[in-house]
Structure formats: C-alpha cells, structure tokens
Amino acid sequence: MAVRALSFILLLVLCCGPAAACFGPKLYVGVPAGGSSDLLFALVTLYVQEKTGVESLRVDLAPDVDPLSELAADRLDLVLVEGDGANDHPGRIFSVDGYPVVVAGSRPLDELQFTTVVPAVRKLETLVTPQDIAALLVRVDEGASAMAAVRRLMMTRRWI
C-alpha cells in the first residue's frame, strides 16, 4: 500500500512539474495612450519574449496617471515615459531619440528571475535607430498591426 501511494505521488510530481514550469514570470508594462507607445511596447516586449522567454502583460495607463509614480509604488515593472526627464532616470534601460523612454522598476533590476531582461533590452537599444521606428510607424499607419510590423523587422534583420 505504501509503495503504491509513493508511486502515485512520484507520478504526480513528475507529470505536474514540467507543466508548472510553462507558466513563468511576467512583466507588467505600463503603456500611456496614443503616440508611438503601442509600437515601442511591441518592440520591447517581443524582443524580451524571444530572447529571454519572459512574457509581458500590457497595462494601459490613464492620461492622468504618472508612470514613474506607478513604477516607484511597484505596481509596474517597466513603463514607457515621454519627456526629457526620463532619460536621466536611474532605471532607464531603453531610449531612442524622439520617442518614449523605457524605465525599469525594482523587479527587473533586482530579482533573479528577471536577470536576462535588462541586458536584452539594452542590447535592443543598440540595434534600433530612430529611422527604424519611423519606418515601423509608417507601416502601422498603413494598416499593419504594431506587433506584426515589429516581428517582420526583427525577423528580416535576424534579431529573433
């Protein structure tokens, strides 16, 4: 009887363990309304998912919400911030001239499960130019989804 119970427990552990590993950590990304924020969200999150396996959840921010205060309160992991002051923020991990800046909160910077996220985003920063983003925005204006336009660019350039 004990051997049968032990075998059953072992079977449960071996079967359920790999399935539980499929549901990893997720980043909560604050995205302000309008502008190029949709495109930058697609650009950063697709690259992070492909390079690190970490998924991202979009959190739409109301116009009256300050993204940096949400980040400081640990309600978000990454935020897209417009304005000149964001470039000087110590958590700045991605910026392209003329477009919103990506700022990281404490989880991506400090937690072990996200150790590959910040280096991946910083690598992306070295790859992307303002002309790339402008070309992507043209494709989106022509009717392509932001994610499809970004994926096509990344695959064409063999970034993913």
mmCIF file of C-alpha atoms in Angstrom:
data_model
loop_
_atom_site.group_PDB
_atom_site.id
_atom_site.type_symbol
_atom_site.label_atom_id
_atom_site.label_comp_id
_atom_site.label_asym_id
_atom_site.label_seq_id
_atom_site.Cartn_x
_atom_site.Cartn_y
_atom_site.Cartn_z
ATOM 1 C CA MET A 1 0.000 0.000 0.000
ATOM 2 C CA ALA A 2 2.757 2.455 0.913
ATOM 3 C CA VAL A 3 4.659 1.598 -2.268
ATOM 4 C CA ARG A 4 1.558 2.233 -4.355
ATOM 5 C CA ALA A 5 0.950 5.613 -2.643
ATOM 6 C CA LEU A 6 4.600 6.575 -3.102
ATOM 7 C CA SER A 7 4.455 5.588 -6.768
ATOM 8 C CA PHE A 8 1.337 7.701 -7.240
ATOM 9 C CA ILE A 9 2.950 10.724 -5.578
ATOM 10 C CA LEU A 10 6.070 10.291 -7.687
ATOM 11 C CA LEU A 11 3.938 10.103 -10.828
ATOM 12 C CA LEU A 12 2.101 13.301 -9.875
ATOM 13 C CA VAL A 13 5.350 15.159 -9.210
ATOM 14 C CA LEU A 14 6.902 14.050 -12.487
ATOM 15 C CA CYS A 15 3.818 14.870 -14.554
ATOM 16 C CA CYS A 16 2.854 18.173 -12.965
ATOM 17 C CA GLY A 17 6.362 19.586 -12.517
ATOM 18 C CA PRO A 18 7.098 20.213 -16.201
ATOM 19 C CA ALA A 19 3.632 21.652 -16.806
ATOM 20 C CA ALA A 20 4.031 24.135 -13.955
ATOM 21 C CA ALA A 21 7.313 25.328 -15.429
ATOM 22 C CA CYS A 22 5.481 26.621 -18.520
ATOM 23 C CA PHE A 23 3.935 29.424 -16.518
ATOM 24 C CA GLY A 24 6.905 31.649 -15.768
ATOM 25 C CA PRO A 25 7.261 35.180 -14.501
ATOM 26 C CA LYS A 26 5.538 38.028 -16.260
ATOM 27 C CA LEU A 27 6.479 41.675 -16.580
ATOM 28 C CA TYR A 28 3.799 44.313 -16.111
ATOM 29 C CA VAL A 29 4.437 47.092 -18.615
ATOM 30 C CA GLY A 30 2.732 50.475 -18.233
ATOM 31 C CA VAL A 31 1.807 52.000 -21.585
ATOM 32 C CA PRO A 32 0.434 55.542 -21.936
ATOM 33 C CA ALA A 33 -2.281 56.138 -24.513
ATOM 34 C CA GLY A 34 -1.507 57.162 -28.061
ATOM 35 C CA GLY A 35 1.574 58.147 -29.965
ATOM 36 C CA SER A 36 4.325 55.659 -30.589
ATOM 37 C CA SER A 37 3.814 53.881 -27.255
ATOM 38 C CA ASP A 38 1.962 50.939 -28.842
ATOM 39 C CA LEU A 39 4.823 50.360 -31.232
ATOM 40 C CA LEU A 40 7.503 50.621 -28.543
ATOM 41 C CA PHE A 41 5.558 48.215 -26.337
ATOM 42 C CA ALA A 42 5.507 45.702 -29.206
ATOM 43 C CA LEU A 43 9.191 46.282 -29.964
ATOM 44 C CA VAL A 44 10.459 45.801 -26.420
ATOM 45 C CA THR A 45 8.143 43.009 -25.307
ATOM 46 C CA LEU A 46 8.559 40.898 -28.443
ATOM 47 C CA TYR A 47 12.341 41.110 -28.202
ATOM 48 C CA VAL A 48 12.285 40.293 -24.475
ATOM 49 C CA GLN A 49 9.978 37.323 -25.002
ATOM 50 C CA GLU A 50 12.043 35.925 -27.870
ATOM 51 C CA LYS A 51 15.413 36.411 -26.184
ATOM 52 C CA THR A 52 14.577 35.625 -22.546
ATOM 53 C CA GLY A 53 11.289 33.722 -22.517
ATOM 54 C CA VAL A 54 9.753 36.272 -20.134
ATOM 55 C CA GLU A 55 6.247 37.290 -21.119
ATOM 56 C CA SER A 56 4.833 40.773 -20.659
ATOM 57 C CA LEU A 57 1.380 41.993 -19.775
ATOM 58 C CA ARG A 58 0.280 45.383 -21.035
ATOM 59 C CA VAL A 59 -1.204 47.796 -18.503
ATOM 60 C CA ASP A 60 -2.873 50.776 -20.183
ATOM 61 C CA LEU A 61 -2.306 53.960 -18.211
ATOM 62 C CA ALA A 62 -4.925 56.683 -17.940
ATOM 63 C CA PRO A 63 -3.789 60.142 -19.089
ATOM 64 C CA ASP A 64 -3.799 61.481 -15.515
ATOM 65 C CA VAL A 65 -1.560 58.674 -14.161
ATOM 66 C CA ASP A 66 2.154 59.354 -13.694
ATOM 67 C CA PRO A 67 4.052 56.281 -14.971
ATOM 68 C CA LEU A 68 7.081 56.909 -12.750
ATOM 69 C CA SER A 69 4.949 57.058 -9.596
ATOM 70 C CA GLU A 70 3.336 53.729 -10.565
ATOM 71 C CA LEU A 71 6.823 52.323 -11.044
ATOM 72 C CA ALA A 72 8.002 53.671 -7.679
ATOM 73 C CA ALA A 73 4.977 52.079 -5.978
ATOM 74 C CA ASP A 74 5.969 48.695 -7.504
ATOM 75 C CA ARG A 75 2.664 48.357 -9.348
ATOM 76 C CA LEU A 76 4.512 48.094 -12.674
ATOM 77 C CA ASP A 77 7.818 46.572 -13.775
ATOM 78 C CA LEU A 78 8.502 48.639 -16.895
ATOM 79 C CA VAL A 79 6.955 51.903 -18.049
ATOM 80 C CA LEU A 80 7.080 53.931 -21.235
ATOM 81 C CA VAL A 81 7.688 57.560 -20.337
ATOM 82 C CA GLU A 82 7.589 60.586 -22.598
ATOM 83 C CA GLY A 83 9.562 63.716 -21.792
ATOM 84 C CA ASP A 84 13.128 64.806 -21.300
ATOM 85 C CA GLY A 85 13.372 63.953 -17.592
ATOM 86 C CA ALA A 86 13.019 60.223 -18.210
ATOM 87 C CA ASN A 87 16.447 59.994 -19.865
ATOM 88 C CA ASP A 88 18.048 60.917 -16.538
ATOM 89 C CA HIS A 89 16.102 58.337 -14.515
ATOM 90 C CA PRO A 90 18.419 55.707 -12.964
ATOM 91 C CA GLY A 91 16.163 52.901 -14.204
ATOM 92 C CA ARG A 92 16.313 53.982 -17.860
ATOM 93 C CA ILE A 93 17.080 50.913 -19.960
ATOM 94 C CA PHE A 94 15.966 51.874 -23.465
ATOM 95 C CA SER A 95 15.763 55.135 -25.345
ATOM 96 C CA VAL A 96 15.742 56.196 -28.962
ATOM 97 C CA ASP A 97 15.884 59.921 -29.732
ATOM 98 C CA GLY A 98 12.441 61.422 -30.187
ATOM 99 C CA TYR A 99 10.470 58.511 -28.736
ATOM 100 C CA PRO A 100 9.301 57.417 -25.266
ATOM 101 C CA VAL A 101 11.892 56.009 -22.882
ATOM 102 C CA VAL A 102 11.591 52.598 -21.202
ATOM 103 C CA VAL A 103 12.268 52.757 -17.466
ATOM 104 C CA ALA A 104 12.624 49.650 -15.301
ATOM 105 C CA GLY A 105 11.384 49.236 -11.760
ATOM 106 C CA SER A 106 12.852 47.190 -8.956
ATOM 107 C CA ARG A 107 11.773 43.709 -10.091
ATOM 108 C CA PRO A 108 13.571 43.640 -13.463
ATOM 109 C CA LEU A 109 16.630 45.294 -11.938
ATOM 110 C CA ASP A 110 16.908 43.241 -8.742
ATOM 111 C CA GLU A 111 15.071 39.916 -8.927
ATOM 112 C CA LEU A 112 16.864 36.790 -10.040
ATOM 113 C CA GLN A 113 14.033 35.585 -12.303
ATOM 114 C CA PHE A 114 14.474 38.685 -14.486
ATOM 115 C CA THR A 115 18.284 38.790 -14.740
ATOM 116 C CA THR A 116 18.241 38.441 -18.527
ATOM 117 C CA VAL A 117 15.580 41.086 -19.212
ATOM 118 C CA VAL A 118 17.574 44.294 -18.702
ATOM 119 C CA PRO A 119 20.608 43.134 -20.731
ATOM 120 C CA ALA A 120 18.268 42.089 -23.557
ATOM 121 C CA VAL A 121 16.525 45.468 -23.630
ATOM 122 C CA ARG A 122 19.862 47.293 -23.536
ATOM 123 C CA LYS A 123 21.050 45.157 -26.457
ATOM 124 C CA LEU A 124 17.903 46.085 -28.373
ATOM 125 C CA GLU A 125 18.703 49.744 -27.733
ATOM 126 C CA THR A 126 21.977 49.311 -29.637
ATOM 127 C CA LEU A 127 20.178 47.731 -32.599
ATOM 128 C CA VAL A 128 17.260 50.113 -33.138
ATOM 129 C CA THR A 129 17.589 53.521 -34.787
ATOM 130 C CA PRO A 130 15.110 56.413 -34.977
ATOM 131 C CA GLN A 131 14.757 55.634 -38.687
ATOM 132 C CA ASP A 132 13.696 52.067 -37.846
ATOM 133 C CA ILE A 133 10.944 53.307 -35.556
ATOM 134 C CA ALA A 134 9.818 55.904 -38.105
ATOM 135 C CA ALA A 135 9.587 53.176 -40.771
ATOM 136 C CA LEU A 136 7.620 50.950 -38.392
ATOM 137 C CA LEU A 137 5.213 53.798 -37.637
ATOM 138 C CA VAL A 138 4.614 54.235 -41.379
ATOM 139 C CA ARG A 139 3.768 50.526 -41.676
ATOM 140 C CA VAL A 140 1.361 50.811 -38.738
ATOM 141 C CA ASP A 141 -0.259 53.892 -40.303
ATOM 142 C CA GLU A 142 -0.730 51.854 -43.492
ATOM 143 C CA GLY A 143 -2.765 49.307 -41.550
ATOM 144 C CA ALA A 144 -0.312 46.730 -40.186
ATOM 145 C CA SER A 145 -0.533 45.861 -36.515
ATOM 146 C CA ALA A 146 2.350 47.088 -34.388
ATOM 147 C CA MET A 147 3.290 43.545 -33.375
ATOM 148 C CA ALA A 148 3.278 42.288 -36.976
ATOM 149 C CA ALA A 149 5.409 45.198 -38.187
ATOM 150 C CA VAL A 150 7.909 44.702 -35.363
ATOM 151 C CA ARG A 151 8.096 40.943 -35.867
ATOM 152 C CA ARG A 152 8.736 41.401 -39.582
ATOM 153 C CA LEU A 153 11.560 43.884 -38.931
ATOM 154 C CA MET A 154 13.177 41.654 -36.327
ATOM 155 C CA MET A 155 12.973 38.556 -38.489
ATOM 156 C CA THR A 156 14.273 40.396 -41.562
ATOM 157 C CA ARG A 157 17.269 41.614 -39.582
ATOM 158 C CA ARG A 158 17.668 38.225 -37.886
ATOM 159 C CA TRP A 159 17.365 39.682 -34.406
ATOM 160 C CA ILE A 160 14.969 36.893 -33.487
#
